[in-house]
Amino acid sequence: MMMLEPLTFEGLRGVQRRRASLARYTSWRAGGTGDLVYLPADRDDLASFVRQTRGLGMPTILGLGSNTLVRDGGVRGAVAILHNPGGALAVADSLVYAEAGVAAPKLARFAANHGCVEAEFLAGIPGTVGGALAMNAGCYGGETWRYVARVEVLLPSGAFVVRTPADYAVGYRSVARADGAPSDGIFTAAWFRFPLGDGVAARRRIKELLAHRIATQPLGLPNAGSVFRNPPGDYAARLIESCGLKGHARGGAQVSTRHANFIVNPQRAARAADIEALIAEVRDVVRTRTGVALEPEVRIVGEHGSPGEGR
Ligand SMILES: Cc1cc2nc3c(=O)[nH]c(=O)nc-3n(C[C@H](O)[C@H](O)[C@H](O)COP(=O)(O)OP(=O)(O)OC[C@H]3O[C@@H](n4cnc5c(N)ncnc54)[C@H](O)[C@@H]3O)c2cc1C
């Protein structure tokens, strides 16, 4: 594998950081550093970065890091942070185009402002469009891929391809290649087909959804949303609560007292290892007491170890 230290770049326009804390790029505000952290200026700049770091393998991707735990030992190789508040949003040919770095709530409001309906659920998902595509994020009956007309994908070669939903096997919080090939690229943009309807009602519904979230989720404390997928016909939160685990703590991590499927980092002092150990403990207790094996929804990346410099 290519060594990181002698690596220099040509013509990049984004921000490059070496051994930078990734805690600041995840909503849990925990975890280690990335060897080479890159915030691309735009999709062409990302393509140039991918081409120039080919020897390191594909970068680890973070959008808003709202579904990701970075272990304390950090991430080797390259990490690309794709959140881009200035990313493009547009309407053309009855489709809503959004670049991957745009925040999902911004897409929800943009769609409503353009007379589209059913994108409201995205307002409650504090990630990027790219993260919503990778996770098939959803809530309140809505799911990202139900509305995807096509996606643009950046391949390891640095080339862009456009794909359709038929190229993917999409399920509950899961997106894989339809032909069984390993996931091979970075979502850089998508075209969504939302029905036309009452945009004013859609904006009202966004406000209602957000009010419901504020009332039911521990949004004031660092967290990563639902830690576990809901098992068929049941709710992970109900099972965890039934085991008396609300408020249970491990190191600096705690099962939320407000929503049992959330783990919070109340003092911003949790190590990723605390969070990961608490996830494992909750899983074990729920399996022992109820017989249900909960599957994590959050993605865990990086290596075990101590948080590096830069925190
Ligand atoms: C308070 C709160 C509430 C939440 N509520 C919900 C909810 O209701 N429904 C729901 O589904 N989720 C929810 N989540 C989880 C999270 O917001 C979603 O999974 C979201 O889609 C993640 O987006 P992100 O940009 O933060 O992804 P990240 O956490 O940065 O990444 C998640 C995964 O996607 C990959 N990825 C990210 N961007 C790309 C890209 N451009 N191309 C390829 N892969 C990529 C990453 O490599 C990683 O594996 C919630 C989280 C929080 C904190």
Short mmCIF file of C-alpha atoms and ligand atoms in Angstrom, two decimals:
data_model
loop_
_atom_site.label_atom_id
_atom_site.label_comp_id
_atom_site.label_asym_id
_atom_site.label_seq_id
_atom_site.Cartn_x
_atom_site.Cartn_y
_atom_site.Cartn_z
CA MET A 1 0.00 0.00 0.00
CA MET A 2 1.12 3.57 -0.76
CA MET A 3 2.81 5.39 2.18
CA LEU A 4 1.04 8.48 3.40
CA GLU A 5 3.95 10.71 4.39
CA PRO A 6 5.61 11.40 1.03
CA LEU A 7 2.21 11.87 -0.62
CA THR A 8 1.78 15.29 -2.19
CA PHE A 9 -1.07 16.49 -4.35
CA GLU A 10 -1.51 18.55 -7.46
CA GLY A 11 -4.31 20.94 -8.19
CA LEU A 12 -6.55 20.11 -5.23
CA ARG A 13 -8.84 22.93 -4.08
CA GLY A 14 -10.26 21.48 -0.85
CA VAL A 15 -9.01 21.47 2.73
CA GLN A 16 -6.49 18.82 3.74
CA ARG A 17 -5.67 17.84 7.33
CA ARG A 18 -3.22 15.22 8.57
CA ARG A 19 -3.98 13.19 11.71
CA ALA A 20 -7.06 15.28 12.35
CA SER A 21 -9.70 14.50 14.94
CA LEU A 22 -12.78 12.83 13.47
CA ALA A 23 -14.78 13.39 16.67
CA ARG A 24 -15.69 16.85 15.36
CA TYR A 25 -17.06 15.27 12.16
CA THR A 26 -19.39 12.82 13.90
CA SER A 27 -22.56 13.55 15.82
CA TRP A 28 -21.39 11.38 18.73
CA ARG A 29 -18.42 13.73 19.15
CA ALA A 30 -16.21 10.76 20.03
CA GLY A 31 -13.45 8.72 18.45
CA GLY A 32 -9.96 9.01 17.03
CA THR A 33 -8.18 10.74 14.20
CA GLY A 34 -8.00 10.24 10.45
CA ASP A 35 -4.52 9.92 8.93
CA LEU A 36 -5.42 12.10 5.96
CA VAL A 37 -8.71 13.98 6.19
CA TYR A 38 -9.93 15.76 3.09
CA LEU A 39 -12.83 18.16 2.66
CA PRO A 40 -13.25 18.45 -1.12
CA ALA A 41 -14.24 21.74 -2.71
CA ASP A 42 -16.75 19.99 -5.01
CA ARG A 43 -17.35 16.69 -6.82
CA ASP A 44 -14.60 17.22 -9.42
CA ASP A 45 -12.15 18.01 -6.65
CA LEU A 46 -13.23 14.80 -4.86
CA ALA A 47 -12.62 12.87 -8.09
CA SER A 48 -9.14 14.37 -8.36
CA PHE A 49 -8.43 13.40 -4.72
CA VAL A 50 -9.64 9.83 -5.31
CA ARG A 51 -7.43 9.52 -8.40
CA GLN A 52 -4.38 10.85 -6.56
CA THR A 53 -4.85 8.59 -3.52
CA ARG A 54 -5.61 5.41 -5.44
CA GLY A 55 -2.67 3.66 -3.78
CA LEU A 56 -4.35 4.13 -0.38
CA GLY A 57 -7.59 2.47 -1.48
CA MET A 58 -10.98 4.20 -1.55
CA PRO A 59 -11.28 6.84 1.16
CA THR A 60 -13.53 6.22 4.13
CA ILE A 61 -16.53 8.48 3.57
CA LEU A 62 -18.30 10.64 6.10
CA GLY A 63 -21.20 12.94 5.38
CA LEU A 64 -22.39 14.53 8.60
CA GLY A 65 -21.25 11.51 10.62
CA SER A 66 -24.71 11.12 12.15
CA ASN A 67 -24.74 7.34 11.79
CA THR A 68 -21.08 6.57 12.33
CA LEU A 69 -18.88 5.61 15.28
CA VAL A 70 -15.16 6.16 14.68
CA ARG A 71 -13.13 3.94 16.98
CA ASP A 72 -10.55 5.57 19.28
CA GLY A 73 -7.58 4.28 17.27
CA GLY A 74 -8.80 6.29 14.30
CA VAL A 75 -8.90 5.58 10.58
CA ARG A 76 -5.84 4.67 8.53
CA GLY A 77 -5.50 6.03 5.01
CA ALA A 78 -7.74 8.71 3.57
CA VAL A 79 -11.05 10.02 4.90
CA ALA A 80 -13.24 12.29 2.77
CA ILE A 81 -15.80 14.49 4.52
CA LEU A 82 -18.54 15.23 2.02
CA HIS A 83 -20.84 17.62 3.90
CA ASN A 84 -21.08 20.69 1.70
CA PRO A 85 -23.55 23.39 2.79
CA GLY A 86 -23.09 25.09 -0.61
CA GLY A 87 -23.80 21.93 -2.63
CA ALA A 88 -26.09 22.22 -5.64
CA LEU A 89 -29.87 21.81 -5.49
CA ALA A 90 -31.96 22.26 -8.63
CA VAL A 91 -35.19 21.28 -10.35
CA ALA A 92 -35.08 20.05 -13.95
CA ASP A 93 -37.41 17.84 -16.00
CA SER A 94 -39.68 17.34 -12.95
CA LEU A 95 -36.79 15.89 -10.96
CA VAL A 96 -35.08 17.38 -7.94
CA TYR A 97 -31.29 17.23 -8.28
CA ALA A 98 -29.18 17.27 -5.12
CA GLU A 99 -25.46 16.90 -4.63
CA ALA A 100 -24.45 14.32 -2.03
CA GLY A 101 -23.00 16.86 0.39
CA VAL A 102 -26.27 18.76 0.82
CA ALA A 103 -27.95 18.23 4.20
CA ALA A 104 -31.08 16.06 3.94
CA PRO A 105 -33.27 18.63 5.81
CA LYS A 106 -32.24 21.26 3.24
CA LEU A 107 -33.40 18.94 0.44
CA ALA A 108 -36.72 18.46 2.28
CA ARG A 109 -37.33 22.23 2.48
CA PHE A 110 -36.18 22.79 -1.12
CA ALA A 111 -38.61 20.14 -2.39
CA ALA A 112 -41.52 21.63 -0.40
CA ASN A 113 -40.65 25.12 -1.64
CA HIS A 114 -40.88 23.79 -5.20
CA GLY A 115 -44.33 22.29 -4.72
CA CYS A 116 -43.20 18.73 -4.09
CA VAL A 117 -44.62 16.45 -1.40
CA GLU A 118 -43.44 13.33 0.45
CA ALA A 119 -39.86 14.61 0.93
CA GLU A 120 -40.83 15.90 4.38
CA PHE A 121 -39.45 12.86 6.20
CA LEU A 122 -35.93 13.94 5.16
CA ALA A 123 -36.26 17.02 7.38
CA GLY A 124 -35.84 14.82 10.45
CA ILE A 125 -32.70 13.07 9.26
CA PRO A 126 -29.64 15.09 10.33
CA GLY A 127 -27.31 13.67 7.68
CA THR A 128 -26.34 14.39 4.10
CA VAL A 129 -28.07 13.29 0.90
CA GLY A 130 -25.12 10.92 0.33
CA GLY A 131 -25.58 9.40 3.77
CA ALA A 132 -29.32 9.02 3.15
CA LEU A 133 -28.55 7.21 -0.12
CA ALA A 134 -25.95 4.93 1.50
CA MET A 135 -28.25 4.06 4.42
CA ASN A 136 -31.63 4.19 2.64
CA ALA A 137 -32.52 6.51 5.49
CA GLY A 138 -36.17 6.84 6.37
CA CYS A 139 -38.79 7.64 8.96
CA TYR A 140 -42.52 8.29 9.32
CA GLY A 141 -43.24 5.92 6.44
CA GLY A 142 -40.83 7.58 3.99
CA GLU A 143 -37.65 6.00 2.62
CA THR A 144 -34.95 7.65 0.51
CA TRP A 145 -34.76 5.17 -2.36
CA ARG A 146 -38.51 5.19 -2.96
CA TYR A 147 -37.93 8.55 -4.66
CA VAL A 148 -34.59 8.00 -6.41
CA ALA A 149 -34.72 8.26 -10.22
CA ARG A 150 -30.96 7.97 -10.68
CA VAL A 151 -27.71 8.48 -8.82
CA GLU A 152 -24.27 9.64 -9.81
CA VAL A 153 -21.45 7.50 -8.45
CA LEU A 154 -17.72 8.20 -8.33
CA LEU A 155 -15.78 4.99 -8.99
CA PRO A 156 -12.34 4.10 -7.56
CA SER A 157 -10.86 4.94 -10.97
CA GLY A 158 -11.97 8.56 -10.49
CA ALA A 159 -14.64 8.28 -13.22
CA PHE A 160 -18.32 9.15 -12.70
CA VAL A 161 -21.16 6.81 -13.70
CA VAL A 162 -24.92 7.31 -13.55
CA ARG A 163 -26.96 4.40 -12.19
CA THR A 164 -30.65 3.70 -11.62
CA PRO A 165 -32.42 1.98 -8.72
CA ALA A 166 -32.42 -1.23 -10.80
CA ASP A 167 -28.66 -1.35 -10.22
CA TYR A 168 -29.21 -1.67 -6.46
CA ALA A 169 -30.80 -4.11 -4.01
CA VAL A 170 -32.43 -1.75 -1.56
CA GLY A 171 -33.91 -2.80 1.80
CA TYR A 172 -34.57 -1.50 5.29
CA ARG A 173 -31.50 0.68 6.03
CA SER A 174 -29.50 -1.29 3.50
CA VAL A 175 -28.26 -0.61 -0.02
CA ALA A 176 -26.14 -3.08 -1.98
CA ARG A 177 -25.28 -3.69 -5.62
CA ALA A 178 -28.07 -5.67 -7.33
CA ASP A 179 -25.57 -8.02 -8.99
CA GLY A 180 -24.00 -8.92 -5.65
CA ALA A 181 -20.76 -7.05 -6.44
CA PRO A 182 -19.18 -5.26 -3.48
CA SER A 183 -20.11 -1.64 -2.97
CA ASP A 184 -17.75 0.19 -5.28
CA GLY A 185 -18.24 3.91 -5.19
CA ILE A 186 -19.17 7.19 -3.61
CA PHE A 187 -22.58 8.72 -4.22
CA THR A 188 -21.91 12.22 -5.49
CA ALA A 189 -25.43 13.31 -6.52
CA ALA A 190 -28.98 12.07 -7.03
CA TRP A 191 -32.11 12.94 -8.98
CA PHE A 192 -35.32 12.47 -7.00
CA ARG A 193 -38.87 12.10 -8.30
CA PHE A 194 -41.18 13.55 -5.64
CA PRO A 195 -44.91 13.87 -6.42
CA LEU A 196 -46.21 17.37 -7.05
CA GLY A 197 -48.71 18.61 -4.48
CA ASP A 198 -49.40 21.16 -1.79
CA GLY A 199 -46.01 22.67 -0.88
CA VAL A 200 -47.53 24.79 1.89
CA ALA A 201 -48.95 21.66 3.55
CA ALA A 202 -45.54 19.98 3.10
CA ARG A 203 -43.82 22.87 4.91
CA ARG A 204 -46.39 22.61 7.71
CA ARG A 205 -45.77 18.87 7.97
CA ILE A 206 -42.00 19.50 8.24
CA LYS A 207 -42.64 21.76 11.23
CA GLU A 208 -44.86 19.11 12.85
CA LEU A 209 -42.31 16.34 12.27
CA LEU A 210 -39.52 18.43 13.80
CA ALA A 211 -41.67 19.34 16.82
CA HIS A 212 -42.38 15.63 17.36
CA ARG A 213 -38.66 14.84 17.18
CA ILE A 214 -37.76 17.57 19.66
CA ALA A 215 -40.35 16.15 22.06
CA THR A 216 -39.26 12.51 21.77
CA GLN A 217 -35.51 12.46 21.04
CA PRO A 218 -32.50 13.60 23.12
CA LEU A 219 -31.45 16.15 20.50
CA GLY A 220 -29.52 18.35 22.94
CA LEU A 221 -26.94 15.62 23.61
CA PRO A 222 -24.44 14.11 21.16
CA ASN A 223 -25.99 10.91 19.70
CA ALA A 224 -26.26 9.00 16.43
CA GLY A 225 -29.99 8.40 16.21
CA SER A 226 -31.26 4.85 16.46
CA VAL A 227 -28.42 2.54 17.38
CA PHE A 228 -30.24 -0.68 16.42
CA ARG A 229 -32.55 -1.54 13.53
CA ASN A 230 -36.09 -2.36 14.53
CA PRO A 231 -36.56 -6.15 14.44
CA PRO A 232 -39.49 -7.38 12.30
CA GLY A 233 -42.79 -6.50 13.96
CA ASP A 234 -41.26 -4.81 17.00
CA TYR A 235 -39.28 -1.78 18.12
CA ALA A 236 -35.71 -1.88 19.39
CA ALA A 237 -36.52 0.96 21.82
CA ARG A 238 -39.41 -1.01 23.35
CA LEU A 239 -37.23 -4.10 23.85
CA ILE A 240 -34.36 -2.11 25.40
CA GLU A 241 -36.72 -0.25 27.71
CA SER A 242 -38.42 -3.51 28.73
CA CYS A 243 -35.01 -4.73 29.94
CA GLY A 244 -34.68 -1.72 32.25
CA LEU A 245 -31.72 -0.30 30.36
CA LYS A 246 -32.86 3.32 30.01
CA GLY A 247 -30.23 5.49 31.67
CA HIS A 248 -27.72 2.63 31.93
CA ALA A 249 -24.19 4.02 31.54
CA ARG A 250 -20.80 2.68 30.58
CA GLY A 251 -17.86 5.06 30.91
CA GLY A 252 -19.03 8.32 29.39
CA ALA A 253 -21.78 6.70 27.28
CA GLN A 254 -25.38 6.32 28.40
CA VAL A 255 -28.59 4.77 27.07
CA SER A 256 -30.81 7.83 26.67
CA THR A 257 -33.45 8.31 29.35
CA ARG A 258 -35.68 9.86 26.69
CA HIS A 259 -35.42 7.30 23.86
CA ALA A 260 -34.05 3.85 24.70
CA ASN A 261 -32.68 3.17 21.19
CA PHE A 262 -30.40 6.23 21.44
CA ILE A 263 -27.00 6.21 23.14
CA VAL A 264 -25.86 9.66 24.24
CA ASN A 265 -22.52 11.20 25.14
CA PRO A 266 -23.78 13.67 27.76
CA GLN A 267 -20.45 15.13 28.89
CA ARG A 268 -18.83 14.86 25.45
CA ALA A 269 -16.23 12.75 27.28
CA ALA A 270 -17.17 9.25 26.11
CA ARG A 271 -14.54 7.21 24.36
CA ALA A 272 -15.71 5.35 21.28
CA ALA A 273 -14.82 2.20 23.23
CA ASP A 274 -17.41 3.16 25.90
CA ILE A 275 -20.09 3.55 23.22
CA GLU A 276 -19.14 0.32 21.47
CA ALA A 277 -19.08 -1.60 24.79
CA LEU A 278 -22.50 -0.20 25.71
CA ILE A 279 -23.88 -1.24 22.30
CA ALA A 280 -22.57 -4.79 22.91
CA GLU A 281 -23.94 -4.87 26.46
CA VAL A 282 -27.41 -3.71 25.39
CA ARG A 283 -27.41 -6.33 22.64
CA ASP A 284 -26.40 -9.10 25.07
CA VAL A 285 -28.94 -8.14 27.74
CA VAL A 286 -31.79 -7.87 25.21
CA ARG A 287 -30.88 -11.23 23.65
CA THR A 288 -30.65 -12.97 27.03
CA ARG A 289 -33.90 -11.55 28.38
CA THR A 290 -36.08 -11.47 25.24
CA GLY A 291 -34.42 -13.85 22.79
CA VAL A 292 -34.22 -11.10 20.14
CA ALA A 293 -30.81 -10.43 18.57
CA LEU A 294 -30.74 -6.72 17.77
CA GLU A 295 -28.67 -5.67 14.76
CA PRO A 296 -26.81 -2.35 14.89
CA GLU A 297 -27.92 0.32 12.43
CA VAL A 298 -24.91 2.55 13.15
CA ARG A 299 -21.73 1.98 11.16
CA ILE A 300 -18.48 1.44 13.08
CA VAL A 301 -15.18 2.34 11.40
CA GLY A 302 -11.52 2.55 12.34
CA GLU A 303 -9.23 0.79 14.74
CA HIS A 304 -9.33 0.06 18.45
CA GLY A 305 -6.90 2.11 20.54
CA SER A 306 -6.51 5.39 22.36
CA PRO A 307 -7.82 8.64 20.94
CA GLY A 308 -4.92 10.23 19.07
CA GLU A 309 -3.73 13.78 19.05
CA GLY A 310 -6.03 16.52 17.81
CA ARG A 311 -9.00 15.85 20.10
C1 LIG B 1 -30.90 12.73 16.09
C2 LIG B 1 -30.81 11.73 14.96
C3 LIG B 1 -31.96 11.26 14.38
C4 LIG B 1 -31.88 10.34 13.33
N1 LIG B 1 -33.04 9.88 12.77
C5 LIG B 1 -32.98 9.02 11.73
C6 LIG B 1 -34.18 8.56 11.11
O1 LIG B 1 -35.28 8.92 11.47
N2 LIG B 1 -34.07 7.69 10.07
C7 LIG B 1 -32.85 7.26 9.62
O2 LIG B 1 -32.81 6.49 8.66
N3 LIG B 1 -31.70 7.69 10.20
C8 LIG B 1 -31.73 8.55 11.22
N4 LIG B 1 -30.57 8.96 11.82
C9 LIG B 1 -29.28 8.41 11.38
C10 LIG B 1 -28.57 9.24 10.30
O3 LIG B 1 -28.94 10.61 10.37
C11 LIG B 1 -28.88 8.70 8.90
O4 LIG B 1 -28.42 7.37 8.74
C12 LIG B 1 -28.22 9.57 7.83
O5 LIG B 1 -28.68 9.17 6.57
C13 LIG B 1 -26.70 9.49 7.85
O6 LIG B 1 -26.19 10.51 7.00
P1 LIG B 1 -24.72 11.06 7.23
O7 LIG B 1 -24.39 11.98 6.12
O8 LIG B 1 -24.59 11.63 8.61
O9 LIG B 1 -23.92 9.70 7.11
P2 LIG B 1 -22.58 9.26 7.84
O10 LIG B 1 -22.84 8.87 9.25
O11 LIG B 1 -21.52 10.26 7.61
O12 LIG B 1 -22.29 7.93 7.01
C14 LIG B 1 -23.14 6.81 7.16
C15 LIG B 1 -22.68 5.72 6.19
O13 LIG B 1 -22.93 6.17 4.86
C16 LIG B 1 -21.72 6.20 4.11
N5 LIG B 1 -21.79 7.37 3.25
C17 LIG B 1 -22.03 8.65 3.62
N6 LIG B 1 -22.04 9.45 2.54
C18 LIG B 1 -21.80 8.65 1.48
C19 LIG B 1 -21.68 8.90 0.08
N7 LIG B 1 -21.80 10.12 -0.42
N8 LIG B 1 -21.42 7.84 -0.74
C20 LIG B 1 -21.29 6.59 -0.23
N9 LIG B 1 -21.38 6.30 1.08
C21 LIG B 1 -21.63 7.33 1.93
C22 LIG B 1 -20.61 6.27 5.15
O14 LIG B 1 -19.40 5.76 4.63
C23 LIG B 1 -21.20 5.44 6.27
O15 LIG B 1 -20.99 4.06 6.02
C24 LIG B 1 -30.63 9.89 12.87
C25 LIG B 1 -29.45 10.39 13.46
C26 LIG B 1 -29.54 11.31 14.50
C27 LIG B 1 -28.28 11.85 15.09
#
